[in-house]
Amino acid sequence: MEKKLRTKDKILQASIELFNQVGERQVTTNHIAAHLGISPGNLYYHFRNKEDIVRQIFKEYAKLLETKIKPPSDKAEALDTLANYLDAVFELMWRFHFFYANLPDILSRDPALQQDYQQVQQGVLMRVTAVLKALKQSDIIDIDDEDITDLAHSIKLLVTFWISYLKTQAPDKDIDQASVYKGVLKVLLLFKPYATVQAKPRITRLQQHYEALAGDVQLL
């Protein structure tokens, strides 16, 4: 029997859904309570305000980053780890695309969240760097050691601001899964120039896989 969600978890799920649909700034705690069919007082029993909800959502996001982005444990798993990393990028960008779409504004209104975000991003940079080093050691990519950190920064930059880029190009267009997969494809293409001869066929297949998922999305 499926475990019944607690009210607190329902509030978080509904908040993510509404934030993604119309944007975090457009949603109030009253909107969230009405969406769930509960009283505002019931919501405030679990969360002090909307900022408290956003902070809790960020904790969930940070936990997923820690569990999803990991270097491979052995050489045989290196390419699978790259595929898993790309899938994790998609999951995070899609599930929390409201956060990526309006990141500077959200952080500017909550100094505590800004500090937490910076700390989490340092950890992300370390994990992405570890993935790149493992891919190099497994002969998947061929890159100078001194360039690894810069490539990790480029990957992190693309993931962080892809959704924002989409919104600047088409402000009235909803973010859909195909457009997020287009961003994942861009991440993969950052790896491709460094692919070794033996890894290129597999990376090309990964590229074809994400091209199919992205469909015929046209960016302005």
mmCIF file of C-alpha atoms in Angstrom:
data_model
loop_
_atom_site.group_PDB
_atom_site.id
_atom_site.type_symbol
_atom_site.label_atom_id
_atom_site.label_comp_id
_atom_site.label_asym_id
_atom_site.label_seq_id
_atom_site.Cartn_x
_atom_site.Cartn_y
_atom_site.Cartn_z
ATOM 1 C CA MET A 1 0.000 0.000 0.000
ATOM 2 C CA GLU A 2 1.414 3.397 -0.986
ATOM 3 C CA LYS A 3 2.403 5.497 1.985
ATOM 4 C CA LYS A 4 0.214 8.558 2.404
ATOM 5 C CA LEU A 5 2.077 11.832 2.004
ATOM 6 C CA ARG A 6 2.322 14.048 5.047
ATOM 7 C CA THR A 7 0.743 17.491 4.793
ATOM 8 C CA LYS A 8 4.210 19.069 4.898
ATOM 9 C CA ASP A 9 5.347 16.994 1.925
ATOM 10 C CA LYS A 10 2.151 17.811 0.047
ATOM 11 C CA ILE A 11 2.814 21.507 0.587
ATOM 12 C CA LEU A 12 6.328 21.161 -0.816
ATOM 13 C CA GLN A 13 5.116 19.202 -3.853
ATOM 14 C CA ALA A 14 2.322 21.672 -4.557
ATOM 15 C CA SER A 15 4.713 24.599 -4.174
ATOM 16 C CA ILE A 16 7.172 23.141 -6.690
ATOM 17 C CA GLU A 17 4.305 22.478 -9.105
ATOM 18 C CA LEU A 18 2.925 26.017 -8.842
ATOM 19 C CA PHE A 19 6.355 27.678 -8.911
ATOM 20 C CA ASN A 20 7.187 25.765 -12.098
ATOM 21 C CA GLN A 21 3.853 26.597 -13.707
ATOM 22 C CA VAL A 22 3.656 30.352 -13.142
ATOM 23 C CA GLY A 23 6.925 31.387 -11.510
ATOM 24 C CA GLU A 24 7.867 31.599 -7.850
ATOM 25 C CA ARG A 25 7.222 35.351 -7.591
ATOM 26 C CA GLN A 26 3.611 34.961 -8.741
ATOM 27 C CA VAL A 27 2.713 32.389 -6.071
ATOM 28 C CA THR A 28 1.670 33.240 -2.516
ATOM 29 C CA THR A 29 1.084 30.966 0.461
ATOM 30 C CA ASN A 30 -2.649 31.541 -0.053
ATOM 31 C CA HIS A 31 -2.345 30.182 -3.601
ATOM 32 C CA ILE A 32 -0.561 27.099 -2.288
ATOM 33 C CA ALA A 33 -3.141 26.499 0.443
ATOM 34 C CA ALA A 34 -6.029 26.939 -2.013
ATOM 35 C CA HIS A 35 -4.372 24.559 -4.470
ATOM 36 C CA LEU A 36 -4.262 21.902 -1.754
ATOM 37 C CA GLY A 37 -7.689 22.691 -0.323
ATOM 38 C CA ILE A 38 -6.299 23.476 3.125
ATOM 39 C CA SER A 39 -6.536 26.589 5.261
ATOM 40 C CA PRO A 40 -3.674 29.121 5.330
ATOM 41 C CA GLY A 41 -3.425 28.419 9.053
ATOM 42 C CA ASN A 42 -2.740 24.751 8.327
ATOM 43 C CA LEU A 43 0.052 25.748 5.939
ATOM 44 C CA TYR A 44 1.554 28.148 8.505
ATOM 45 C CA TYR A 45 1.602 25.335 11.046
ATOM 46 C CA HIS A 46 4.258 23.670 8.857
ATOM 47 C CA PHE A 47 6.007 26.701 7.306
ATOM 48 C CA ARG A 48 6.434 30.231 8.641
ATOM 49 C CA ASN A 49 6.226 31.876 5.201
ATOM 50 C CA LYS A 50 6.966 31.300 1.519
ATOM 51 C CA GLU A 51 10.683 31.862 2.048
ATOM 52 C CA ASP A 52 10.652 28.964 4.503
ATOM 53 C CA ILE A 53 9.067 26.775 1.797
ATOM 54 C CA VAL A 54 11.671 27.819 -0.782
ATOM 55 C CA ARG A 55 14.494 27.030 1.661
ATOM 56 C CA GLN A 56 13.073 23.554 2.274
ATOM 57 C CA ILE A 57 12.758 22.946 -1.468
ATOM 58 C CA PHE A 58 16.385 24.011 -1.851
ATOM 59 C CA LYS A 59 17.415 21.462 0.791
ATOM 60 C CA GLU A 60 15.692 18.767 -1.273
ATOM 61 C CA TYR A 61 17.486 20.025 -4.381
ATOM 62 C CA ALA A 62 20.856 20.014 -2.576
ATOM 63 C CA LYS A 63 20.285 16.467 -1.313
ATOM 64 C CA LEU A 64 19.632 15.281 -4.871
ATOM 65 C CA LEU A 65 22.841 16.954 -6.039
ATOM 66 C CA GLU A 66 24.808 15.030 -3.410
ATOM 67 C CA THR A 67 23.273 11.665 -4.262
ATOM 68 C CA LYS A 68 23.119 11.962 -8.070
ATOM 69 C CA ILE A 69 26.490 13.468 -9.019
ATOM 70 C CA LYS A 70 29.200 10.943 -8.212
ATOM 71 C CA PRO A 71 32.424 9.833 -9.911
ATOM 72 C CA PRO A 72 32.526 6.242 -11.257
ATOM 73 C CA SER A 73 33.795 3.570 -8.889
ATOM 74 C CA ASP A 74 35.748 1.724 -11.588
ATOM 75 C CA LYS A 75 36.830 2.060 -15.214
ATOM 76 C CA ALA A 76 34.042 -0.136 -16.573
ATOM 77 C CA GLU A 77 31.423 2.205 -15.161
ATOM 78 C CA ALA A 78 32.895 5.471 -16.472
ATOM 79 C CA LEU A 79 30.676 5.907 -19.527
ATOM 80 C CA ASP A 80 27.627 4.750 -17.601
ATOM 81 C CA THR A 81 28.450 7.412 -15.019
ATOM 82 C CA LEU A 82 28.534 10.055 -17.749
ATOM 83 C CA ALA A 83 25.083 8.939 -18.924
ATOM 84 C CA ASN A 84 23.807 8.902 -15.336
ATOM 85 C CA TYR A 85 25.253 12.369 -14.768
ATOM 86 C CA LEU A 86 23.420 13.718 -17.809
ATOM 87 C CA ASP A 87 20.178 12.107 -16.641
ATOM 88 C CA ALA A 88 20.699 13.695 -13.208
ATOM 89 C CA VAL A 89 21.222 17.080 -14.859
ATOM 90 C CA PHE A 90 17.910 16.664 -16.664
ATOM 91 C CA GLU A 91 16.075 15.570 -13.505
ATOM 92 C CA LEU A 92 17.311 18.572 -11.524
ATOM 93 C CA MET A 93 16.725 21.119 -14.286
ATOM 94 C CA TRP A 94 13.229 19.807 -14.966
ATOM 95 C CA ARG A 95 12.046 19.243 -11.401
ATOM 96 C CA PHE A 96 13.301 22.622 -10.150
ATOM 97 C CA HIS A 97 13.180 24.721 -13.299
ATOM 98 C CA PHE A 98 11.499 27.628 -11.460
ATOM 99 C CA PHE A 99 14.692 27.933 -9.418
ATOM 100 C CA TYR A 100 16.972 27.984 -12.465
ATOM 101 C CA ALA A 101 14.655 30.403 -14.292
ATOM 102 C CA ASN A 102 14.827 33.121 -11.648
ATOM 103 C CA LEU A 103 17.918 32.294 -9.627
ATOM 104 C CA PRO A 104 19.432 35.787 -9.043
ATOM 105 C CA ASP A 105 16.087 37.240 -7.923
ATOM 106 C CA ILE A 106 15.284 34.356 -5.553
ATOM 107 C CA LEU A 107 18.729 34.517 -3.935
ATOM 108 C CA SER A 108 18.714 38.330 -3.669
ATOM 109 C CA ARG A 109 15.620 38.181 -1.445
ATOM 110 C CA ASP A 110 17.076 35.675 1.020
ATOM 111 C CA PRO A 111 20.677 36.199 2.229
ATOM 112 C CA ALA A 112 20.624 32.929 4.184
ATOM 113 C CA LEU A 113 19.595 31.006 1.089
ATOM 114 C CA GLN A 114 22.274 32.841 -0.906
ATOM 115 C CA GLN A 115 24.918 31.616 1.542
ATOM 116 C CA ASP A 116 23.592 28.054 1.472
ATOM 117 C CA TYR A 117 23.524 28.131 -2.330
ATOM 118 C CA GLN A 118 27.158 29.237 -2.556
ATOM 119 C CA GLN A 119 28.244 26.458 -0.212
ATOM 120 C CA VAL A 120 26.304 23.850 -2.173
ATOM 121 C CA GLN A 121 27.765 25.089 -5.450
ATOM 122 C CA GLN A 122 31.292 24.678 -4.125
ATOM 123 C CA GLY A 123 30.437 21.053 -3.460
ATOM 124 C CA VAL A 124 28.949 20.713 -6.946
ATOM 125 C CA LEU A 125 32.151 22.049 -8.500
ATOM 126 C CA MET A 126 34.189 19.528 -6.523
ATOM 127 C CA ARG A 127 31.948 16.621 -7.589
ATOM 128 C CA VAL A 128 31.880 17.616 -11.262
ATOM 129 C CA THR A 129 35.668 17.984 -11.158
ATOM 130 C CA ALA A 130 35.915 14.494 -9.634
ATOM 131 C CA VAL A 131 33.706 13.096 -12.425
ATOM 132 C CA LEU A 132 35.945 14.702 -15.069
ATOM 133 C CA LYS A 133 39.116 13.369 -13.443
ATOM 134 C CA ALA A 134 37.617 9.884 -13.298
ATOM 135 C CA LEU A 135 36.601 10.090 -16.970
ATOM 136 C CA LYS A 136 40.150 11.080 -17.848
ATOM 137 C CA GLN A 137 41.628 8.245 -15.787
ATOM 138 C CA SER A 138 39.267 5.834 -17.550
ATOM 139 C CA ASP A 139 40.403 7.078 -21.004
ATOM 140 C CA ILE A 140 36.966 8.484 -21.811
ATOM 141 C CA ILE A 141 38.211 12.045 -22.219
ATOM 142 C CA ASP A 142 41.672 13.435 -22.949
ATOM 143 C CA ILE A 143 42.129 16.804 -21.278
ATOM 144 C CA ASP A 144 45.051 18.622 -19.694
ATOM 145 C CA ASP A 145 44.921 18.539 -15.909
ATOM 146 C CA GLU A 146 45.068 22.322 -15.701
ATOM 147 C CA ASP A 147 41.915 22.601 -17.855
ATOM 148 C CA ILE A 148 39.715 20.271 -15.805
ATOM 149 C CA THR A 149 38.527 22.885 -13.321
ATOM 150 C CA ASP A 150 37.694 25.340 -16.112
ATOM 151 C CA LEU A 151 35.661 22.672 -17.923
ATOM 152 C CA ALA A 152 33.842 21.877 -14.677
ATOM 153 C CA HIS A 153 33.033 25.582 -14.305
ATOM 154 C CA SER A 154 31.746 25.715 -17.899
ATOM 155 C CA ILE A 155 29.481 22.715 -17.302
ATOM 156 C CA LYS A 156 28.161 24.202 -14.066
ATOM 157 C CA LEU A 157 27.597 27.562 -15.762
ATOM 158 C CA LEU A 158 25.622 25.991 -18.610
ATOM 159 C CA VAL A 159 23.443 23.933 -16.285
ATOM 160 C CA THR A 160 22.792 26.894 -13.970
ATOM 161 C CA PHE A 161 21.720 29.360 -16.647
ATOM 162 C CA TRP A 162 20.242 27.260 -19.468
ATOM 163 C CA ILE A 163 16.665 27.756 -18.246
ATOM 164 C CA SER A 164 17.254 31.487 -17.783
ATOM 165 C CA TYR A 165 18.564 31.636 -21.355
ATOM 166 C CA LEU A 166 15.420 29.943 -22.647
ATOM 167 C CA LYS A 167 13.234 32.438 -20.793
ATOM 168 C CA THR A 168 15.133 35.406 -22.259
ATOM 169 C CA GLN A 169 14.730 34.012 -25.774
ATOM 170 C CA ALA A 170 11.014 33.243 -25.452
ATOM 171 C CA PRO A 171 9.553 34.837 -22.276
ATOM 172 C CA ASP A 172 6.009 33.637 -22.932
ATOM 173 C CA LYS A 173 6.938 30.062 -23.816
ATOM 174 C CA ASP A 174 6.538 27.421 -21.122
ATOM 175 C CA ILE A 175 9.550 25.324 -20.209
ATOM 176 C CA ASP A 176 8.943 21.759 -21.370
ATOM 177 C CA GLN A 177 10.924 18.548 -21.071
ATOM 178 C CA ALA A 178 12.168 18.730 -24.661
ATOM 179 C CA SER A 179 13.771 22.128 -24.099
ATOM 180 C CA VAL A 180 15.432 20.884 -20.907
ATOM 181 C CA TYR A 181 16.812 17.881 -22.807
ATOM 182 C CA LYS A 182 18.196 20.376 -25.308
ATOM 183 C CA GLY A 183 20.224 21.805 -22.433
ATOM 184 C CA VAL A 184 21.432 18.338 -21.447
ATOM 185 C CA LEU A 185 22.560 17.882 -25.046
ATOM 186 C CA LYS A 186 24.555 21.126 -24.800
ATOM 187 C CA VAL A 187 26.269 19.751 -21.695
ATOM 188 C CA LEU A 188 27.187 16.557 -23.543
ATOM 189 C CA LEU A 189 28.624 18.609 -26.394
ATOM 190 C CA LEU A 190 31.047 20.196 -23.918
ATOM 191 C CA PHE A 191 32.476 16.716 -23.342
ATOM 192 C CA LYS A 192 32.633 15.718 -26.996
ATOM 193 C CA PRO A 193 35.762 17.656 -28.096
ATOM 194 C CA TYR A 194 37.707 15.871 -25.363
ATOM 195 C CA ALA A 195 36.424 12.362 -26.170
ATOM 196 C CA THR A 196 39.060 9.731 -26.840
ATOM 197 C CA VAL A 197 38.923 7.665 -30.030
ATOM 198 C CA GLN A 198 37.540 4.621 -28.220
ATOM 199 C CA ALA A 199 34.891 6.672 -26.401
ATOM 200 C CA LYS A 200 33.595 8.676 -29.364
ATOM 201 C CA PRO A 201 31.149 6.026 -30.695
ATOM 202 C CA ARG A 202 29.425 5.721 -27.307
ATOM 203 C CA ILE A 203 29.325 9.481 -26.838
ATOM 204 C CA THR A 204 27.869 9.837 -30.328
ATOM 205 C CA ARG A 205 25.137 7.349 -29.372
ATOM 206 C CA LEU A 206 24.438 9.379 -26.233
ATOM 207 C CA GLN A 207 24.193 12.476 -28.400
ATOM 208 C CA GLN A 208 21.684 10.767 -30.698
ATOM 209 C CA HIS A 209 19.710 9.625 -27.651
ATOM 210 C CA TYR A 210 19.346 13.159 -26.275
ATOM 211 C CA GLU A 211 18.677 14.601 -29.727
ATOM 212 C CA ALA A 212 15.722 12.230 -29.979
ATOM 213 C CA LEU A 213 14.472 13.273 -26.532
ATOM 214 C CA ALA A 214 14.887 16.948 -27.392
ATOM 215 C CA GLY A 215 12.831 16.480 -30.537
ATOM 216 C CA ASP A 216 12.518 19.363 -32.941
ATOM 217 C CA VAL A 217 12.664 22.193 -30.407
ATOM 218 C CA GLN A 218 13.616 25.408 -32.132
ATOM 219 C CA LEU A 219 15.376 28.113 -30.147
ATOM 220 C CA LEU A 220 15.118 31.704 -31.257
#
